mmCIF file of C-alpha atoms in Angstrom:
data_model
loop_
_atom_site.group_PDB
_atom_site.id
_atom_site.type_symbol
_atom_site.label_atom_id
_atom_site.label_comp_id
_atom_site.label_asym_id
_atom_site.label_seq_id
_atom_site.Cartn_x
_atom_site.Cartn_y
_atom_site.Cartn_z
ATOM 1 C CA UNK A 1 -93.163 -87.973 57.215
ATOM 2 C CA UNK A 2 -91.957 -90.508 54.641
ATOM 3 C CA UNK A 3 -90.393 -89.101 51.505
ATOM 4 C CA UNK A 4 -91.144 -92.307 49.597
ATOM 5 C CA UNK A 5 -94.674 -93.312 48.653
ATOM 6 C CA UNK A 6 -95.583 -96.882 47.740
ATOM 7 C CA UNK A 7 -98.878 -97.621 46.010
ATOM 8 C CA UNK A 8 -99.982 -101.166 45.201
ATOM 9 C CA UNK A 9 -102.835 -102.560 43.134
ATOM 10 C CA UNK A 10 -105.210 -104.931 44.949
ATOM 11 C CA UNK A 11 -103.581 -108.189 43.839
ATOM 12 C CA UNK A 12 -100.112 -106.819 44.492
ATOM 13 C CA UNK A 13 -101.045 -105.541 47.942
ATOM 14 C CA UNK A 14 -102.601 -108.845 48.927
ATOM 15 C CA UNK A 15 -99.569 -110.797 47.767
ATOM 16 C CA UNK A 16 -97.115 -108.469 49.506
ATOM 17 C CA UNK A 17 -99.072 -108.762 52.754
ATOM 18 C CA UNK A 18 -99.127 -112.548 52.461
ATOM 19 C CA UNK A 19 -95.550 -113.191 51.298
ATOM 20 C CA UNK A 20 -93.621 -110.045 52.173
ATOM 21 C CA UNK A 21 -91.890 -107.456 50.007
ATOM 22 C CA UNK A 22 -89.342 -109.616 48.199
ATOM 23 C CA UNK A 23 -87.727 -109.526 44.780
ATOM 24 C CA UNK A 24 -88.822 -112.990 43.645
ATOM 25 C CA UNK A 25 -92.437 -111.789 43.424
ATOM 26 C CA UNK A 26 -91.649 -109.395 40.595
ATOM 27 C CA UNK A 27 -91.337 -110.416 36.952
ATOM 28 C CA UNK A 28 -91.674 -107.021 35.229
ATOM 29 C CA UNK A 29 -90.138 -103.588 35.756
ATOM 30 C CA UNK A 30 -91.645 -100.560 33.999
ATOM 31 C CA UNK A 31 -89.786 -97.429 32.914
ATOM 32 C CA UNK A 32 -91.874 -94.452 31.820
ATOM 33 C CA UNK A 33 -91.224 -91.691 29.342
ATOM 34 C CA UNK A 34 -90.649 -88.219 30.720
ATOM 35 C CA UNK A 35 -87.005 -87.349 30.072
ATOM 36 C CA UNK A 36 -85.287 -85.957 33.197
ATOM 37 C CA UNK A 37 -88.374 -86.503 35.366
ATOM 38 C CA UNK A 38 -86.663 -89.813 36.111
ATOM 39 C CA UNK A 39 -84.082 -87.915 38.171
ATOM 40 C CA UNK A 40 -86.741 -87.462 40.881
ATOM 41 C CA UNK A 41 -86.327 -91.148 41.788
ATOM 42 C CA UNK A 42 -82.819 -91.741 40.430
ATOM 43 C CA UNK A 43 -81.317 -93.456 43.490
ATOM 44 C CA UNK A 44 -84.087 -96.055 43.572
ATOM 45 C CA UNK A 45 -82.840 -97.543 40.303
ATOM 46 C CA UNK A 46 -79.339 -98.100 41.618
ATOM 47 C CA UNK A 47 -80.636 -99.593 44.856
ATOM 48 C CA UNK A 48 -83.089 -101.918 43.137
ATOM 49 C CA UNK A 49 -80.620 -103.344 40.635
ATOM 50 C CA UNK A 50 -77.619 -103.557 42.974
ATOM 51 C CA UNK A 51 -79.333 -104.733 46.173
ATOM 52 C CA UNK A 52 -83.005 -105.648 45.875
ATOM 53 C CA UNK A 53 -82.575 -107.833 42.787
ATOM 54 C CA UNK A 54 -78.996 -108.885 43.569
ATOM 55 C CA UNK A 55 -79.781 -112.538 44.326
ATOM 56 C CA UNK A 56 -82.289 -112.972 41.530
ATOM 57 C CA UNK A 57 -82.059 -116.102 39.371
ATOM 58 C CA UNK A 58 -85.179 -115.822 37.165
ATOM 59 C CA UNK A 59 -85.662 -113.424 34.223
ATOM 60 C CA UNK A 60 -86.821 -109.873 34.881
ATOM 61 C CA UNK A 61 -88.386 -107.941 32.009
ATOM 62 C CA UNK A 62 -87.385 -104.263 31.913
ATOM 63 C CA UNK A 63 -89.876 -102.489 29.665
ATOM 64 C CA UNK A 64 -89.375 -98.858 28.786
ATOM 65 C CA UNK A 65 -90.283 -96.111 26.386
ATOM 66 C CA UNK A 66 -88.072 -93.084 25.783
ATOM 67 C CA UNK A 67 -86.184 -92.351 29.049
ATOM 68 C CA UNK A 68 -87.496 -95.661 30.369
ATOM 69 C CA UNK A 69 -85.871 -97.478 27.442
ATOM 70 C CA UNK A 70 -82.538 -95.776 28.165
ATOM 71 C CA UNK A 71 -82.809 -96.932 31.776
ATOM 72 C CA UNK A 72 -83.697 -100.465 30.613
ATOM 73 C CA UNK A 73 -80.537 -100.512 28.507
ATOM 74 C CA UNK A 74 -78.527 -99.749 31.646
ATOM 75 C CA UNK A 75 -80.195 -102.452 33.754
ATOM 76 C CA UNK A 76 -79.127 -105.083 31.245
ATOM 77 C CA UNK A 77 -75.457 -104.111 31.360
ATOM 78 C CA UNK A 78 -72.728 -106.123 33.051
ATOM 79 C CA UNK A 79 -72.274 -103.248 35.522
ATOM 80 C CA UNK A 80 -75.740 -101.670 35.661
ATOM 81 C CA UNK A 81 -74.991 -99.174 38.421
ATOM 82 C CA UNK A 82 -72.051 -97.766 36.498
ATOM 83 C CA UNK A 83 -74.196 -97.609 33.355
ATOM 84 C CA UNK A 84 -76.958 -95.732 35.220
ATOM 85 C CA UNK A 85 -74.416 -93.300 36.628
ATOM 86 C CA UNK A 86 -73.032 -92.719 33.143
ATOM 87 C CA UNK A 87 -76.495 -92.150 31.709
ATOM 88 C CA UNK A 88 -77.353 -89.642 34.432
ATOM 89 C CA UNK A 89 -74.053 -87.827 33.989
ATOM 90 C CA UNK A 90 -74.176 -87.724 30.191
ATOM 91 C CA UNK A 91 -77.775 -86.575 30.031
ATOM 92 C CA UNK A 92 -77.677 -84.069 32.885
ATOM 93 C CA UNK A 93 -74.556 -82.443 31.444
ATOM 94 C CA UNK A 94 -75.892 -82.273 27.890
ATOM 95 C CA UNK A 95 -75.659 -78.770 26.455
ATOM 96 C CA UNK A 96 -77.524 -77.739 23.320
ATOM 97 C CA UNK A 97 -76.589 -74.825 21.131
ATOM 98 C CA UNK A 98 -79.105 -71.998 21.161
ATOM 99 C CA UNK A 99 -81.897 -72.780 18.697
ATOM 100 C CA UNK A 100 -80.502 -76.279 18.044
ATOM 101 C CA UNK A 101 -82.597 -77.985 15.369
ATOM 102 C CA UNK A 102 -83.907 -81.552 15.281
ATOM 103 C CA UNK A 103 -80.873 -82.806 13.389
ATOM 104 C CA UNK A 104 -78.472 -81.401 15.979
ATOM 105 C CA UNK A 105 -80.445 -82.766 18.944
ATOM 106 C CA UNK A 106 -80.618 -86.199 17.299
ATOM 107 C CA UNK A 107 -76.890 -86.206 16.577
ATOM 108 C CA UNK A 108 -76.044 -85.316 20.177
ATOM 109 C CA UNK A 109 -78.333 -88.082 21.436
ATOM 110 C CA UNK A 110 -76.682 -90.566 19.088
ATOM 111 C CA UNK A 111 -73.318 -89.520 20.502
ATOM 112 C CA UNK A 112 -74.680 -90.022 24.029
ATOM 113 C CA UNK A 113 -75.687 -93.579 23.126
ATOM 114 C CA UNK A 114 -72.242 -94.282 21.685
ATOM 115 C CA UNK A 115 -70.614 -93.051 24.890
ATOM 116 C CA UNK A 116 -73.100 -94.966 27.048
ATOM 117 C CA UNK A 117 -72.617 -98.267 25.217
ATOM 118 C CA UNK A 118 -68.865 -98.130 24.735
ATOM 119 C CA UNK A 119 -67.351 -101.204 23.106
ATOM 120 C CA UNK A 120 -69.389 -103.896 24.872
ATOM 121 C CA UNK A 121 -72.756 -102.373 25.750
ATOM 122 C CA UNK A 122 -74.743 -103.655 22.800
ATOM 123 C CA UNK A 123 -73.502 -107.212 23.231
ATOM 124 C CA UNK A 124 -74.187 -107.176 26.993
ATOM 125 C CA UNK A 125 -77.775 -106.007 26.516
ATOM 126 C CA UNK A 126 -78.609 -108.394 23.704
ATOM 127 C CA UNK A 127 -77.255 -111.449 25.510
ATOM 128 C CA UNK A 128 -78.391 -110.807 29.085
ATOM 129 C CA UNK A 129 -80.829 -113.633 29.833
ATOM 130 C CA UNK A 130 -81.503 -112.562 33.432
ATOM 131 C CA UNK A 131 -82.149 -108.838 33.001
ATOM 132 C CA UNK A 132 -83.952 -108.402 29.706
ATOM 133 C CA UNK A 133 -84.315 -104.951 28.147
ATOM 134 C CA UNK A 134 -87.344 -104.088 26.002
ATOM 135 C CA UNK A 135 -87.554 -100.801 24.081
ATOM 136 C CA UNK A 136 -90.952 -99.489 22.987
ATOM 137 C CA UNK A 137 -91.135 -97.446 19.777
ATOM 138 C CA UNK A 138 -93.938 -95.843 17.787
ATOM 139 C CA UNK A 139 -93.932 -96.356 14.016
ATOM 140 C CA UNK A 140 -95.695 -93.282 12.677
ATOM 141 C CA UNK A 141 -98.205 -93.318 9.856
ATOM 142 C CA UNK A 142 -99.305 -90.543 7.514
ATOM 143 C CA UNK A 143 -98.367 -86.950 8.277
ATOM 144 C CA UNK A 144 -96.751 -87.919 11.559
ATOM 145 C CA UNK A 145 -94.029 -89.663 9.582
ATOM 146 C CA UNK A 146 -93.037 -86.474 7.766
ATOM 147 C CA UNK A 147 -89.867 -84.591 8.679
ATOM 148 C CA UNK A 148 -91.399 -81.342 7.416
ATOM 149 C CA UNK A 149 -92.314 -79.453 10.557
ATOM 150 C CA UNK A 150 -95.727 -78.201 9.439
ATOM 151 C CA UNK A 151 -96.820 -81.638 8.212
ATOM 152 C CA UNK A 152 -95.466 -83.416 11.277
ATOM 153 C CA UNK A 153 -97.272 -80.920 13.500
ATOM 154 C CA UNK A 154 -100.493 -81.571 11.596
ATOM 155 C CA UNK A 155 -99.961 -85.304 12.091
ATOM 156 C CA UNK A 156 -99.458 -84.865 15.837
ATOM 157 C CA UNK A 157 -102.582 -82.685 16.037
ATOM 158 C CA UNK A 158 -104.559 -85.372 14.218
ATOM 159 C CA UNK A 159 -103.343 -87.961 16.723
ATOM 160 C CA UNK A 160 -104.299 -85.695 19.619
ATOM 161 C CA UNK A 161 -107.823 -85.195 18.289
ATOM 162 C CA UNK A 162 -108.353 -88.873 17.517
ATOM 163 C CA UNK A 163 -107.069 -89.839 20.954
ATOM 164 C CA UNK A 164 -109.598 -87.549 22.621
ATOM 165 C CA UNK A 165 -112.360 -89.665 21.112
ATOM 166 C CA UNK A 166 -110.725 -92.895 22.226
ATOM 167 C CA UNK A 167 -107.299 -94.427 22.647
ATOM 168 C CA UNK A 168 -108.175 -97.076 20.072
ATOM 169 C CA UNK A 169 -108.152 -94.439 17.330
ATOM 170 C CA UNK A 170 -104.390 -94.045 17.694
ATOM 171 C CA UNK A 171 -104.112 -97.281 15.725
ATOM 172 C CA UNK A 172 -104.566 -95.314 12.509
ATOM 173 C CA UNK A 173 -101.677 -92.996 13.407
ATOM 174 C CA UNK A 174 -99.085 -95.196 15.099
ATOM 175 C CA UNK A 175 -98.090 -98.806 15.542
ATOM 176 C CA UNK A 176 -96.293 -100.136 18.600
ATOM 177 C CA UNK A 177 -92.969 -101.921 18.135
ATOM 178 C CA UNK A 178 -91.176 -103.666 20.992
ATOM 179 C CA UNK A 179 -87.501 -104.370 20.394
ATOM 180 C CA UNK A 180 -86.351 -107.177 22.686
ATOM 181 C CA UNK A 181 -83.736 -109.919 23.100
ATOM 182 C CA UNK A 182 -84.243 -113.064 21.054
ATOM 183 C CA UNK A 183 -84.720 -115.106 24.226
ATOM 184 C CA UNK A 184 -87.465 -112.873 25.684
ATOM 185 C CA UNK A 185 -90.814 -114.479 26.450
ATOM 186 C CA UNK A 186 -92.612 -111.166 27.015
ATOM 187 C CA UNK A 187 -96.335 -111.295 26.271
ATOM 188 C CA UNK A 188 -98.364 -108.115 25.844
ATOM 189 C CA UNK A 189 -102.060 -107.571 25.195
ATOM 190 C CA UNK A 190 -103.571 -104.219 24.240
ATOM 191 C CA UNK A 191 -107.361 -103.946 24.660
ATOM 192 C CA UNK A 192 -107.322 -100.886 22.411
ATOM 193 C CA UNK A 193 -106.046 -103.000 19.525
ATOM 194 C CA UNK A 194 -103.113 -100.744 18.660
ATOM 195 C CA UNK A 195 -101.049 -102.967 16.342
ATOM 196 C CA UNK A 196 -98.065 -104.396 18.197
ATOM 197 C CA UNK A 197 -95.044 -106.131 16.721
ATOM 198 C CA UNK A 198 -92.048 -107.563 18.561
ATOM 199 C CA UNK A 199 -88.630 -107.340 16.914
ATOM 200 C CA UNK A 200 -85.383 -109.017 17.942
ATOM 201 C CA UNK A 201 -82.602 -106.733 19.146
ATOM 202 C CA UNK A 202 -79.366 -107.197 17.197
ATOM 203 C CA UNK A 203 -76.027 -105.489 16.833
ATOM 204 C CA UNK A 204 -77.410 -103.880 13.669
ATOM 205 C CA UNK A 205 -80.473 -102.262 15.212
ATOM 206 C CA UNK A 206 -80.025 -101.768 18.959
ATOM 207 C CA UNK A 207 -78.629 -98.243 18.814
ATOM 208 C CA UNK A 208 -81.175 -97.056 16.270
ATOM 209 C CA UNK A 209 -83.983 -98.658 18.271
ATOM 210 C CA UNK A 210 -82.926 -96.930 21.481
ATOM 211 C CA UNK A 211 -82.489 -93.605 19.713
ATOM 212 C CA UNK A 212 -85.903 -93.909 18.088
ATOM 213 C CA UNK A 213 -87.577 -94.751 21.395
ATOM 214 C CA UNK A 214 -86.526 -91.321 22.666
ATOM 215 C CA UNK A 215 -86.962 -89.361 19.425
ATOM 216 C CA UNK A 216 -89.447 -86.720 20.536
ATOM 217 C CA UNK A 217 -91.630 -85.418 17.686
ATOM 218 C CA UNK A 218 -90.745 -81.907 16.503
ATOM 219 C CA UNK A 219 -87.663 -81.935 18.744
ATOM 220 C CA UNK A 220 -85.704 -84.773 17.129
ATOM 221 C CA UNK A 221 -85.638 -86.520 13.786
ATOM 222 C CA UNK A 222 -87.493 -89.772 13.327
ATOM 223 C CA UNK A 223 -85.362 -92.849 12.673
ATOM 224 C CA UNK A 224 -85.963 -94.410 9.284
ATOM 225 C CA UNK A 225 -85.888 -98.060 8.287
ATOM 226 C CA UNK A 226 -84.468 -99.739 11.385
ATOM 227 C CA UNK A 227 -82.740 -103.025 10.571
ATOM 228 C CA UNK A 228 -84.948 -106.066 11.102
ATOM 229 C CA UNK A 229 -88.171 -104.032 11.245
ATOM 230 C CA UNK A 230 -90.618 -102.883 8.546
ATOM 231 C CA UNK A 231 -89.541 -99.808 6.633
ATOM 232 C CA UNK A 232 -90.860 -96.528 7.929
ATOM 233 C CA UNK A 233 -90.298 -93.724 10.430
ATOM 234 C CA UNK A 234 -89.958 -94.591 14.118
ATOM 235 C CA UNK A 235 -90.370 -92.097 16.942
ATOM 236 C CA UNK A 236 -90.719 -91.771 20.698
ATOM 237 C CA UNK A 237 -92.441 -94.797 22.238
ATOM 238 C CA UNK A 238 -94.192 -92.482 24.654
ATOM 239 C CA UNK A 239 -96.540 -91.404 21.865
ATOM 240 C CA UNK A 240 -98.391 -94.646 22.548
ATOM 241 C CA UNK A 241 -97.000 -95.818 25.887
ATOM 242 C CA UNK A 242 -96.124 -92.752 27.929
ATOM 243 C CA UNK A 243 -96.862 -94.445 31.258
ATOM 244 C CA UNK A 244 -98.553 -97.638 29.959
ATOM 245 C CA UNK A 245 -102.040 -99.088 29.767
ATOM 246 C CA UNK A 246 -101.221 -102.668 28.839
ATOM 247 C CA UNK A 247 -102.006 -106.172 30.010
ATOM 248 C CA UNK A 248 -98.787 -108.092 30.622
ATOM 249 C CA UNK A 249 -99.686 -111.753 30.344
ATOM 250 C CA UNK A 250 -98.466 -114.559 32.614
ATOM 251 C CA UNK A 251 -96.585 -112.272 34.948
ATOM 252 C CA UNK A 252 -95.756 -111.977 38.588
ATOM 253 C CA UNK A 253 -95.877 -108.537 40.128
ATOM 254 C CA UNK A 254 -94.841 -105.383 38.263
ATOM 255 C CA UNK A 255 -92.447 -102.917 39.889
ATOM 256 C CA UNK A 256 -92.811 -99.353 38.685
ATOM 257 C CA UNK A 257 -90.502 -96.610 40.012
ATOM 258 C CA UNK A 258 -92.193 -93.432 38.799
ATOM 259 C CA UNK A 259 -92.433 -89.727 39.498
ATOM 260 C CA UNK A 260 -96.027 -89.876 40.776
ATOM 261 C CA UNK A 261 -98.880 -92.301 41.410
ATOM 262 C CA UNK A 262 -101.114 -91.051 38.596
ATOM 263 C CA UNK A 263 -99.833 -92.593 35.351
ATOM 264 C CA UNK A 264 -101.186 -91.540 31.971
ATOM 265 C CA UNK A 265 -101.462 -94.135 29.225
ATOM 266 C CA UNK A 266 -100.055 -92.175 26.280
ATOM 267 C CA UNK A 267 -98.405 -88.847 25.495
ATOM 268 C CA UNK A 268 -101.667 -87.421 24.168
ATOM 269 C CA UNK A 269 -103.408 -88.226 27.467
ATOM 270 C CA UNK A 270 -101.301 -85.820 29.533
ATOM 271 C CA UNK A 271 -103.917 -83.056 29.409
ATOM 272 C CA UNK A 272 -106.885 -85.434 29.744
ATOM 273 C CA UNK A 273 -108.614 -86.722 32.863
ATOM 274 C CA UNK A 274 -108.599 -90.238 31.394
ATOM 275 C CA UNK A 275 -106.749 -92.814 33.474
ATOM 276 C CA UNK A 276 -105.432 -96.266 32.539
ATOM 277 C CA UNK A 277 -107.641 -99.286 33.116
ATOM 278 C CA UNK A 278 -107.363 -100.094 36.801
ATOM 279 C CA UNK A 279 -107.213 -103.823 36.051
ATOM 280 C CA UNK A 280 -103.905 -103.307 34.239
ATOM 281 C CA UNK A 281 -102.432 -102.107 37.537
ATOM 282 C CA UNK A 282 -103.869 -104.839 39.763
ATOM 283 C CA UNK A 283 -100.417 -106.426 40.117
ATOM 284 C CA UNK A 284 -98.393 -103.201 40.038
ATOM 285 C CA UNK A 285 -96.362 -101.584 42.812
ATOM 286 C CA UNK A 286 -95.544 -97.914 42.181
ATOM 287 C CA UNK A 287 -92.633 -96.298 44.011
ATOM 288 C CA UNK A 288 -92.585 -92.497 43.857
ATOM 289 C CA UNK A 289 -91.415 -89.396 45.726
ATOM 290 C CA UNK A 290 -94.021 -87.765 47.950
ATOM 291 C CA UNK A 291 -95.421 -84.359 47.048
ATOM 292 C CA UNK A 292 -93.850 -82.952 50.210
ATOM 293 C CA UNK A 293 -90.435 -84.307 49.231
ATOM 294 C CA UNK A 294 -90.760 -82.825 45.749
ATOM 295 C CA UNK A 295 -91.484 -79.422 47.290
ATOM 296 C CA UNK A 296 -88.071 -79.645 48.994
ATOM 297 C CA UNK A 297 -86.284 -79.884 45.628
ATOM 298 C CA UNK A 298 -84.641 -76.784 44.187
ATOM 299 C CA UNK A 299 -87.401 -74.764 42.507
ATOM 300 C CA UNK A 300 -89.894 -77.033 44.330
ATOM 301 C CA UNK A 301 -90.424 -79.232 41.287
ATOM 302 C CA UNK A 302 -89.058 -82.296 39.528
ATOM 303 C CA UNK A 303 -86.748 -81.779 36.529
ATOM 304 C CA UNK A 304 -88.334 -81.705 33.088
ATOM 305 C CA UNK A 305 -87.346 -81.008 29.499
ATOM 306 C CA UNK A 306 -88.604 -77.431 29.671
ATOM 307 C CA UNK A 307 -85.620 -76.713 31.910
ATOM 308 C CA UNK A 308 -83.448 -76.771 28.767
ATOM 309 C CA UNK A 309 -85.351 -73.725 27.524
ATOM 310 C CA UNK A 310 -86.137 -71.920 30.756
ATOM 311 C CA UNK A 311 -82.726 -72.215 32.445
ATOM 312 C CA UNK A 312 -79.184 -71.651 31.361
ATOM 313 C CA UNK A 313 -76.871 -74.639 31.709
ATOM 314 C CA UNK A 314 -75.102 -73.146 34.723
ATOM 315 C CA UNK A 315 -78.381 -73.229 36.666
ATOM 316 C CA UNK A 316 -79.923 -76.381 35.202
ATOM 317 C CA UNK A 317 -77.022 -78.811 35.585
ATOM 318 C CA UNK A 318 -76.419 -78.320 39.344
ATOM 319 C CA UNK A 319 -80.193 -78.299 39.921
ATOM 320 C CA UNK A 320 -80.613 -81.689 38.226
ATOM 321 C CA UNK A 321 -77.586 -83.115 40.004
ATOM 322 C CA UNK A 322 -78.811 -81.837 43.377
ATOM 323 C CA UNK A 323 -82.169 -83.552 42.859
ATOM 324 C CA UNK A 324 -80.450 -86.848 42.028
ATOM 325 C CA UNK A 325 -78.320 -86.636 45.163
ATOM 326 C CA UNK A 326 -81.389 -85.899 47.295
ATOM 327 C CA UNK A 327 -83.122 -89.084 46.104
ATOM 328 C CA UNK A 328 -80.711 -91.277 48.067
ATOM 329 C CA UNK A 329 -83.164 -90.980 50.953
ATOM 330 C CA UNK A 330 -85.797 -92.780 48.845
ATOM 331 C CA UNK A 331 -83.497 -95.782 48.485
ATOM 332 C CA UNK A 332 -82.754 -95.711 52.210
ATOM 333 C CA UNK A 333 -86.440 -95.649 53.123
ATOM 334 C CA UNK A 334 -87.220 -98.540 50.777
ATOM 335 C CA UNK A 335 -84.318 -100.550 52.148
ATOM 336 C CA UNK A 336 -85.547 -99.954 55.698
ATOM 337 C CA UNK A 337 -89.084 -100.999 54.793
ATOM 338 C CA UNK A 338 -87.846 -104.201 53.171
ATOM 339 C CA UNK A 339 -85.504 -105.026 56.048
ATOM 340 C CA UNK A 340 -88.242 -104.522 58.649
ATOM 341 C CA UNK A 341 -91.030 -105.784 56.385
ATOM 342 C CA UNK A 342 -93.147 -102.901 57.659
ATOM 343 C CA UNK A 343 -95.813 -102.838 54.971
ATOM 344 C CA UNK A 344 -98.085 -100.429 56.800
ATOM 345 C CA UNK A 345 -96.995 -97.478 54.647
ATOM 346 C CA UNK A 346 -98.042 -99.187 51.401
ATOM 347 C CA UNK A 347 -101.191 -97.505 50.113
ATOM 348 C CA UNK A 348 -103.851 -99.026 47.881
ATOM 349 C CA UNK A 349 -103.376 -97.731 44.333
ATOM 350 C CA UNK A 350 -106.334 -95.553 43.398
ATOM 351 C CA UNK A 351 -106.554 -93.549 40.196
ATOM 352 C CA UNK A 352 -107.764 -90.005 40.764
#
């Protein structure tokens, strides 16, 4: 039984069957929010950037929110595999003091970014014309912009309620900002009319933008007044684009390594039965671990942020690292499929 599942939208499946599973077909690469859930398909990232896309000569747009933005920053580095390894090591070995507050968590994340970037990281990301990193942020409005816990909580509750009535109502609570290289030609359309603004990544804003993209409400501080963007408070991009429900214009296929085949549009959709518009996934190929493979992980589940609270560091760290090591088989299965061009295991993408 395969440990890797591949799900393709109708246009993507037809094109793969006609032309084969090859890197030149893909123009976009999505990276979801979800913190350490990414570790459940960790080895796929290294394989894709070091082997599958190795001979690429046309731009590839890496688009991520929160953890996906951190991964995008690694893909655009001069040595992306090393950067991914550093990110996995730094994050998996993070230790928080008991009852750490939002200020402490934010400071530790800022230190992680400094260590991840080193002296040259920002410059490499900003100037990489082949592998282009895009960070999605949410600029919060009203109570959601407050750093007072009770007011921020009220703002998040308001967003949750409005979202239940329709995703379009998030527009009153948050605005989408995409921080991207100056040379990016990314085009995005949102049928829900959530205001979207694209901002150029610079040396002055790249670290703040990445930090803000992962600044979880009530867990971390919002980032105020990012250089080059309108004044205000910026938080986790997953508030709007947890797993994405966007129309990427003028694109080839979209590659989406993920932790399952049932994406949710935004953070407030996690508990809802609502699914993204199927048409937005017509050209998407999702790579994910099978449910059976996940059951073989320690604790029979994928890592998540609750592990910080439910486990001590001595149990959590080796668990996360074991999961990452186990995912090498996913890369091996994908490599075998591509080498043999055996597309029979690719399933039509169907939202449940």
